[in-house]
GROMACS .gro file of C-alpha atoms in nm:
model
  349
    1MET     CA    1   2.034  -0.141  -1.352
    2THR     CA    2   1.956  -0.486  -1.480
    3HIS     CA    3   1.649  -0.542  -1.687
    4SER     CA    4   1.636  -0.902  -1.568
    5ALA     CA    5   1.461  -0.765  -1.260
    6GLN     CA    6   1.145  -0.704  -1.468
    7ARG     CA    7   0.995  -0.503  -1.184
    8ILE     CA    8   0.629  -0.477  -1.087
    9ASP     CA    9   0.564  -0.131  -0.943
   10VAL     CA   10   0.280  -0.122  -0.688
   11HIS     CA   11   0.320   0.250  -0.614
   12GLN     CA   12   0.277   0.455  -0.928
   13HIS     CA   13   0.030   0.740  -0.959
   14THR     CA   14  -0.201   0.871  -1.227
   15VAL     CA   15  -0.305   1.236  -1.257
   16PRO     CA   16  -0.571   1.250  -1.528
   17ALA     CA   17  -0.626   1.588  -1.691
   18PHE     CA   18  -0.990   1.607  -1.578
   19TYR     CA   19  -0.882   1.540  -1.218
   20ARG     CA   20  -0.625   1.816  -1.236
   21ASP     CA   21  -0.902   2.050  -1.359
   22VAL     CA   22  -1.131   1.953  -1.070
   23LEU     CA   23  -0.853   2.017  -0.823
   24ALA     CA   24  -0.769   2.351  -0.983
   25LYS     CA   25  -1.132   2.462  -0.950
   26ALA     CA   26  -1.101   2.382  -0.580
   27GLY     CA   27  -0.785   2.587  -0.555
   28ILE     CA   28  -0.559   2.286  -0.522
   29GLY     CA   29  -0.236   2.289  -0.724
   30GLU     CA   30  -0.015   2.059  -0.519
   31ALA     CA   31  -0.020   1.744  -0.309
   32GLY     CA   32   0.192   1.704   0.002
   33GLY     CA   33   0.380   2.022  -0.075
   34ARG     CA   34   0.475   1.912  -0.426
   35ALA     CA   35   0.324   2.065  -0.740
   36LEU     CA   36   0.094   1.831  -0.930
   37PRO     CA   37   0.309   1.664  -1.195
   38ASP     CA   38   0.218   1.607  -1.556
   39TRP     CA   39   0.104   1.254  -1.640
   40SER     CA   40   0.032   1.049  -1.947
   41ALA     CA   41   0.038   0.680  -2.017
   42ALA     CA   42   0.319   0.734  -2.264
   43SER     CA   43   0.541   0.914  -2.012
   44ALA     CA   44   0.464   0.645  -1.753
   45LEU     CA   45   0.572   0.373  -1.994
   46GLU     CA   46   0.893   0.564  -2.072
   47LEU     CA   47   0.976   0.576  -1.699
   48MET     CA   48   0.893   0.206  -1.666
   49ASP     CA   49   1.126   0.118  -1.954
   50LEU     CA   50   1.401   0.321  -1.790
   51LEU     CA   51   1.365   0.138  -1.456
   52GLY     CA   52   1.311  -0.203  -1.610
   53THR     CA   53   0.950  -0.215  -1.493
   54ARG     CA   54   0.725  -0.473  -1.654
   55ALA     CA   55   0.397  -0.358  -1.503
   56ALA     CA   56   0.270  -0.082  -1.272
   57ILE     CA   57  -0.045  -0.053  -1.064
   58LEU     CA   58  -0.184   0.298  -1.090
   59SER     CA   59  -0.342   0.488  -0.801
   60VAL     CA   60  -0.465   0.839  -0.728
   61SER     CA   61  -0.260   1.017  -0.463
   62THR     CA   62  -0.379   1.259  -0.198
   63PRO     CA   63  -0.620   1.438  -0.180
   64GLY     CA   64  -0.822   1.168  -0.357
   65THR     CA   65  -1.183   1.281  -0.335
   66GLY     CA   66  -1.158   1.394   0.027
   67PHE     CA   67  -1.143   1.764  -0.062
   68LEU     CA   68  -1.509   1.747  -0.173
   69THR     CA   69  -1.750   1.790   0.116
   70ASP     CA   70  -2.059   1.694  -0.085
   71PRO     CA   71  -2.087   1.312  -0.063
   72ASP     CA   72  -2.255   1.280  -0.403
   73GLU     CA   73  -1.981   1.485  -0.573
   74ALA     CA   74  -1.713   1.276  -0.406
   75ALA     CA   75  -1.874   0.949  -0.510
   76SER     CA   76  -1.919   1.076  -0.866
   77LEU     CA   77  -1.553   1.178  -0.891
   78ALA     CA   78  -1.443   0.842  -0.754
   79ARG     CA   79  -1.647   0.662  -1.021
   80ARG     CA   80  -1.500   0.880  -1.292
   81LEU     CA   81  -1.144   0.821  -1.170
   82ASN     CA   82  -1.199   0.447  -1.158
   83ASP     CA   83  -1.353   0.432  -1.504
   84HIS     CA   84  -1.051   0.619  -1.635
   85ALA     CA   85  -0.804   0.389  -1.462
   86ALA     CA   86  -0.983   0.081  -1.592
   87ALA     CA   87  -0.972   0.222  -1.946
   88VAL     CA   88  -0.594   0.285  -1.922
   89THR     CA   89  -0.547  -0.070  -1.795
   90ALA     CA   90  -0.754  -0.209  -2.084
   91GLU     CA   91  -0.561  -0.003  -2.341
   92HIS     CA   92  -0.225  -0.134  -2.221
   93PRO     CA   93  -0.278  -0.499  -2.127
   94GLY     CA   94  -0.005  -0.641  -1.911
   95ARG     CA   95   0.159  -0.305  -1.846
   96PHE     CA   96  -0.090  -0.135  -1.609
   97GLY     CA   97  -0.326  -0.231  -1.330
   98HIS     CA   98  -0.515  -0.002  -1.097
   99PHE     CA   99  -0.619   0.052  -0.739
  100ALA     CA  100  -0.968   0.199  -0.713
  101THR     CA  101  -1.030   0.539  -0.555
  102LEU     CA  102  -1.297   0.537  -0.281
  103PRO     CA  103  -1.495   0.839  -0.156
  104MET     CA  104  -1.381   0.828   0.203
  105PRO     CA  105  -1.455   0.921   0.480
  106ASP     CA  106  -1.801   0.799   0.374
  107ALA     CA  107  -1.758   0.429   0.454
  108ALA     CA  108  -2.097   0.323   0.313
  109ALA     CA  109  -2.041   0.498  -0.021
  110SER     CA  110  -1.687   0.364  -0.028
  111ALA     CA  111  -1.816   0.010   0.022
  112THR     CA  112  -2.058   0.057  -0.269
  113GLU     CA  113  -1.785   0.184  -0.501
  114ALA     CA  114  -1.544  -0.086  -0.386
  115VAL     CA  115  -1.797  -0.353  -0.496
  116ARG     CA  116  -1.837  -0.187  -0.837
  117ALA     CA  117  -1.464  -0.136  -0.891
  118LEU     CA  118  -1.355  -0.481  -0.775
  119ASP     CA  119  -1.638  -0.684  -0.925
  120GLU     CA  120  -1.717  -0.494  -1.245
  121LEU     CA  121  -1.399  -0.299  -1.332
  122GLN     CA  122  -1.167  -0.577  -1.212
  123ALA     CA  123  -0.956  -0.335  -1.009
  124ASP     CA  124  -0.646  -0.491  -0.851
  125GLY     CA  125  -0.741  -0.344  -0.512
  126VAL     CA  126  -0.836  -0.011  -0.360
  127THR     CA  127  -0.650   0.295  -0.243
  128LEU     CA  128  -0.728   0.432   0.103
  129LEU     CA  129  -0.567   0.750   0.231
  130ALA     CA  130  -0.432   0.721   0.585
  131ASN     CA  131  -0.664   1.001   0.688
  132ASN     CA  132  -0.956   1.172   0.521
  133ARG     CA  133  -1.034   1.516   0.659
  134GLY     CA  134  -0.890   1.405   0.993
  135THR     CA  135  -1.066   1.069   1.012
  136TYR     CA  136  -0.805   0.791   1.017
  137LEU     CA  137  -0.829   0.437   0.893
  138GLY     CA  138  -0.916   0.214   1.186
  139ALA     CA  139  -1.157   0.466   1.336
  140ASP     CA  140  -1.511   0.370   1.438
  141GLY     CA  141  -1.781   0.344   1.172
  142GLN     CA  142  -1.577   0.185   0.891
  143GLU     CA  143  -1.705  -0.171   0.937
  144PRO     CA  144  -1.920  -0.178   0.620
  145LEU     CA  145  -1.612  -0.110   0.409
  146TRP     CA  146  -1.394  -0.362   0.590
  147ARG     CA  147  -1.656  -0.635   0.547
  148VAL     CA  148  -1.679  -0.579   0.172
  149LEU     CA  149  -1.302  -0.581   0.134
  150ASP     CA  150  -1.253  -0.884   0.355
  151ASP     CA  151  -1.520  -1.082   0.169
  152ARG     CA  152  -1.323  -1.025  -0.151
  153GLY     CA  153  -0.976  -1.077  -0.010
  154ALA     CA  154  -0.895  -0.731  -0.142
  155VAL     CA  155  -0.560  -0.557  -0.149
  156VAL     CA  156  -0.569  -0.216   0.020
  157PHE     CA  157  -0.301   0.030  -0.078
  158VAL     CA  158  -0.260   0.274   0.213
  159HIS     CA  159  -0.125   0.608   0.097
  160PRO     CA  160  -0.050   0.906   0.322
  161ALA     CA  161  -0.231   1.237   0.311
  162GLU     CA  162  -0.147   1.568   0.469
  163LEU     CA  163  -0.171   1.564   0.847
  164PRO     CA  164  -0.490   1.716   0.998
  165ALA     CA  165  -0.273   1.993   1.144
  166PRO     CA  166  -0.095   2.303   1.007
  167PRO     CA  167   0.230   2.222   0.826
  168VAL     CA  168   0.559   2.344   0.971
  169ASP     CA  169   0.731   2.617   0.772
  170GLY     CA  170   1.026   2.479   0.582
  171ILE     CA  171   0.915   2.114   0.605
  172PRO     CA  172   0.715   2.001   0.301
  173PRO     CA  173   0.454   1.743   0.409
  174PHE     CA  174   0.582   1.473   0.173
  175ALA     CA  175   0.926   1.481   0.339
  176ALA     CA  176   0.824   1.395   0.695
  177ASP     CA  177   0.450   1.432   0.766
  178PHE     CA  178   0.356   1.161   0.515
  179LEU     CA  179   0.561   0.907   0.711
  180LEU     CA  180   0.383   0.994   1.034
  181ASP     CA  181   0.043   0.984   0.862
  182THR     CA  182   0.100   0.628   0.743
  183THR     CA  183   0.227   0.527   1.086
  184ARG     CA  184  -0.082   0.669   1.258
  185ALA     CA  185  -0.310   0.469   1.029
  186ALA     CA  186  -0.113   0.148   1.082
  187TYR     CA  187  -0.118   0.200   1.459
  188LEU     CA  188  -0.498   0.233   1.465
  189LEU     CA  189  -0.554  -0.060   1.226
  190VAL     CA  190  -0.358  -0.273   1.474
  191ARG     CA  191  -0.472  -0.107   1.798
  192ASN     CA  192  -0.839  -0.130   1.706
  193GLY     CA  193  -0.816  -0.489   1.582
  194ILE     CA  194  -0.895  -0.434   1.212
  195VAL     CA  195  -0.613  -0.657   1.085
  196ARG     CA  196  -0.728  -0.937   1.319
  197ARG     CA  197  -1.105  -0.914   1.254
  198TYR     CA  198  -1.059  -0.892   0.875
  199PRO     CA  199  -0.768  -1.125   0.806
  200HIS     CA  200  -0.837  -1.161   0.434
  201ILE     CA  201  -0.756  -0.797   0.360
  202ARG     CA  202  -0.397  -0.749   0.246
  203PHE     CA  203  -0.274  -0.401   0.343
  204ILE     CA  204   0.020  -0.238   0.163
  205LEU     CA  205   0.181   0.050   0.350
  206SER     CA  206   0.348   0.313   0.132
  207HIS     CA  207   0.706   0.426   0.173
  208ALA     CA  208   0.823   0.124   0.374
  209GLY     CA  209   0.545   0.184   0.626
  210GLY     CA  210   0.655   0.529   0.731
  211PHE     CA  211   0.805   0.483   1.078
  212VAL     CA  212   0.646   0.142   1.140
  213PRO     CA  213   0.954  -0.086   1.107
  214TYR     CA  214   1.174   0.155   1.305
  215SER     CA  215   0.926   0.216   1.587
  216SER     CA  216   0.740  -0.118   1.584
  217HIS     CA  217   0.853  -0.243   1.924
  218ARG     CA  218   0.782   0.090   2.092
  219MET     CA  219   0.431   0.092   1.946
  220ALA     CA  220   0.374  -0.274   2.030
  221VAL     CA  221   0.459  -0.223   2.397
  222THR     CA  222   0.228   0.079   2.407
  223ILE     CA  223  -0.063  -0.109   2.252
  224ALA     CA  224   0.000  -0.411   2.474
  225ASN     CA  225  -0.015  -0.193   2.785
  226ASP     CA  226  -0.330  -0.028   2.657
  227THR     CA  227  -0.520  -0.343   2.553
  228GLY     CA  228  -0.379  -0.627   2.757
  229ARG     CA  229  -0.270  -0.812   2.442
  230SER     CA  230   0.070  -0.979   2.418
  231PRO     CA  231   0.335  -0.751   2.264
  232LEU     CA  232   0.443  -1.046   2.049
  233VAL     CA  233   0.091  -1.072   1.907
  234VAL     CA  234   0.086  -0.697   1.840
  235LEU     CA  235   0.423  -0.713   1.669
  236ASP     CA  236   0.295  -0.994   1.448
  237ASP     CA  237  -0.001  -0.775   1.351
  238PHE     CA  238   0.237  -0.498   1.244
  239ARG     CA  239   0.445  -0.751   1.052
  240SER     CA  240   0.131  -0.871   0.869
  241PHE     CA  241   0.136  -0.556   0.658
  242TYR     CA  242   0.298  -0.543   0.316
  243PHE     CA  243   0.544  -0.261   0.251
  244ASP     CA  244   0.656  -0.090  -0.069
  245THR     CA  245   1.005   0.047  -0.125
  246ALA     CA  246   0.907   0.386  -0.273
  247LEU     CA  247   1.171   0.642  -0.171
  248SER     CA  248   1.291   0.398   0.093
  249SER     CA  249   1.554   0.164  -0.047
  250SER     CA  250   1.848   0.355   0.103
  251PRO     CA  251   2.136   0.192   0.290
  252ALA     CA  252   1.982   0.326   0.615
  253ALA     CA  253   1.612   0.237   0.562
  254LEU     CA  254   1.630  -0.087   0.360
  255PRO     CA  255   1.805  -0.305   0.622
  256THR     CA  256   1.553  -0.199   0.888
  257LEU     CA  257   1.259  -0.284   0.660
  258LEU     CA  258   1.403  -0.622   0.562
  259ALA     CA  259   1.480  -0.709   0.926
  260PHE     CA  260   1.120  -0.636   1.025
  261ALA     CA  261   0.889  -0.741   0.742
  262HIS     CA  262   0.759  -1.092   0.691
  263PRO     CA  263   0.933  -1.271   0.402
  264GLY     CA  264   0.744  -1.200   0.081
  265HIS     CA  265   0.588  -0.880   0.215
  266VAL     CA  266   0.822  -0.624   0.057
  267LEU     CA  267   0.725  -0.488  -0.287
  268PHE     CA  268   0.883  -0.253  -0.536
  269GLY     CA  269   0.742   0.100  -0.558
  270SER     CA  270   0.858   0.412  -0.738
  271ASP     CA  271   0.604   0.686  -0.641
  272TRP     CA  272   0.633   0.827  -0.994
  273PRO     CA  273   0.546   1.097  -1.109
  274PHE     CA  274   0.531   1.268  -0.770
  275ALA     CA  275   0.879   1.132  -0.712
  276PRO     CA  276   1.060   1.254  -1.024
  277THR     CA  277   1.255   1.022  -1.251
  278PRO     CA  278   1.598   1.084  -1.087
  279ALA     CA  279   1.452   0.988  -0.748
  280GLY     CA  280   1.306   0.671  -0.896
  281GLN     CA  281   1.646   0.582  -1.042
  282TYR     CA  282   1.822   0.660  -0.716
  283PHE     CA  283   1.612   0.430  -0.503
  284ALA     CA  284   1.592   0.157  -0.768
  285ASN     CA  285   1.972   0.160  -0.764
  286GLY     CA  286   1.954   0.114  -0.388
  287LEU     CA  287   1.784  -0.220  -0.442
  288ASP     CA  288   2.014  -0.325  -0.725
  289THR     CA  289   2.326  -0.230  -0.529
  290PHE     CA  290   2.254  -0.379  -0.187
  291LEU     CA  291   2.045  -0.690  -0.257
  292PRO     CA  292   2.172  -1.029  -0.378
  293PRO     CA  293   1.994  -1.177  -0.680
  294GLY     CA  294   1.736  -1.383  -0.488
  295PRO     CA  295   1.597  -1.107  -0.265
  296LEU     CA  296   1.623  -0.859  -0.553
  297LYS     CA  297   1.406  -1.080  -0.774
  298ALA     CA  298   1.154  -1.131  -0.491
  299ILE     CA  299   1.114  -0.762  -0.410
  300SER     CA  300   1.124  -0.654  -0.772
  301ARG     CA  301   0.878  -0.905  -0.906
  302THR     CA  302   0.782  -1.236  -0.745
  303ASN     CA  303   0.635  -1.100  -0.420
  304ALA     CA  304   0.402  -0.885  -0.626
  305GLU     CA  305   0.320  -1.175  -0.859
  306ALA     CA  306   0.200  -1.374  -0.558
  307LEU     CA  307  -0.023  -1.085  -0.450
  308PHE     CA  308  -0.147  -1.006  -0.804
  309PRO     CA  309  -0.149  -1.336  -0.996
  310ARG     CA  310  -0.288  -1.183  -1.314
  311LEU     CA  311   0.039  -0.988  -1.351
  312ALA     CA  312   0.248  -1.299  -1.317
  313ALA     CA  313   0.217  -1.434  -1.670
  314GLY     CA  314   0.212  -1.307  -2.022
  315ALA     CA  315   0.313  -0.948  -1.955
  316PRO     CA  316   0.537  -0.796  -2.224
  317ALA     CA  317   0.894  -0.708  -2.144
  318PRO     CA  318   0.955  -0.335  -2.110
  319GLY     CA  319   1.026  -0.141  -2.424
  320PRO     CA  320   1.112  -0.412  -2.679
  321GLY     CA  321   1.027  -0.185  -2.968
  322ARG     CA  322   1.202   0.131  -2.853
  323PRO     CA  323   1.402   0.325  -3.110
  324ALA     CA  324   1.779   0.287  -3.093
  325ALA     CA  325   1.823   0.650  -2.989
  326THR     CA  326   1.584   0.600  -2.698
  327ARG     CA  327   1.766   0.285  -2.586
  328LEU     CA  328   2.101   0.464  -2.597
  329ARG     CA  329   1.967   0.764  -2.407
  330GLN     CA  330   1.816   0.547  -2.136
  331ALA     CA  331   2.135   0.342  -2.106
  332ALA     CA  332   2.328   0.666  -2.050
  333GLN     CA  333   2.073   0.777  -1.790
  334ARG     CA  334   2.105   0.450  -1.604
  335ALA     CA  335   2.485   0.465  -1.604
  336ALA     CA  336   2.481   0.823  -1.473
  337ALA     CA  337   2.229   0.732  -1.202
  338ARG     CA  338   2.441   0.436  -1.088
  339LEU     CA  339   2.747   0.659  -1.064
  340PHE     CA  340   2.561   0.925  -0.867
  341PHE     CA  341   2.422   0.666  -0.626
  342LYS     CA  342   2.773   0.532  -0.553
  343LEU     CA  343   2.915   0.881  -0.504
  344VAL     CA  344   2.668   0.982  -0.234
  345GLN     CA  345   2.685   0.669  -0.021
  346PRO     CA  346   2.830   0.709   0.330
  347GLY     CA  347   3.197   0.624   0.351
  348THR     CA  348   3.261   0.637  -0.024
  349GLY     CA  349   3.359   1.001  -0.055
   0.00000   0.00000   0.00000
């Protein structure tokens, strides 16, 4: 792993202690089939130093506030989460940013909180779950939110949630259902014309867009038949999305993503701490192994700098003041992770 990459991570989560307590009171101890991980700013910075990450944009993962059926409670929790994220960002200038949590599926309340978070808290964008209690992005009734976001040229980080259907025994939702959830949201955002009517919104799809790059032509033909639009126009709408590399920079997935996405629309993501540190190392090594220097630099840093200009200058390098023992330990971790990545690649055994 080379620290010259100086990555900007657009897919890193925060799990504040008060949020964990609220979830526990609601009987929620996991997200997507994975136990809620521990989180602190210090542990996040340690992971960032290990991966050579200069800055990370924090977001709240599923279930967001969607588990609360009382609209006032959901809006209050969203405000508290956003105030917390803004405080973490202020305490660590140059190292963290944040995507605001919105109390969906209430589009009006979400629009109100988006204005506060973007205008007052200086959030770097907003997080929207692909579905909220079964209501998907792109459904009817969300226009007030889209107008607010389009007026501000906002970045929308689309993160999957659990499917509005019973899980299948033996398949944790994060392993497969999350990919379908993102794909469903992307399909409706294109099918129902959101990306065309609100062209100033920049949408980032988590996990390389789920199945979007792989199934894009199939979906485009379907939408074209359904709407009378040109399949080329529909494909261009799908390609207008940004995509992060969280858990997706494998020798199978990465070439498909790069063949599909517009230049400049692929961004580094780790999905930490829901994706544990070894997973973050594994997929970061995928980028470092398969990409030449130019594309590696673009995906690791410069594409994100174009989307988030405030992170482009003046950010400190990761971990300059780390103790020698920490530097040696992390160097050993990186070497072991590189060796493991090479050992498990097809055709190398």
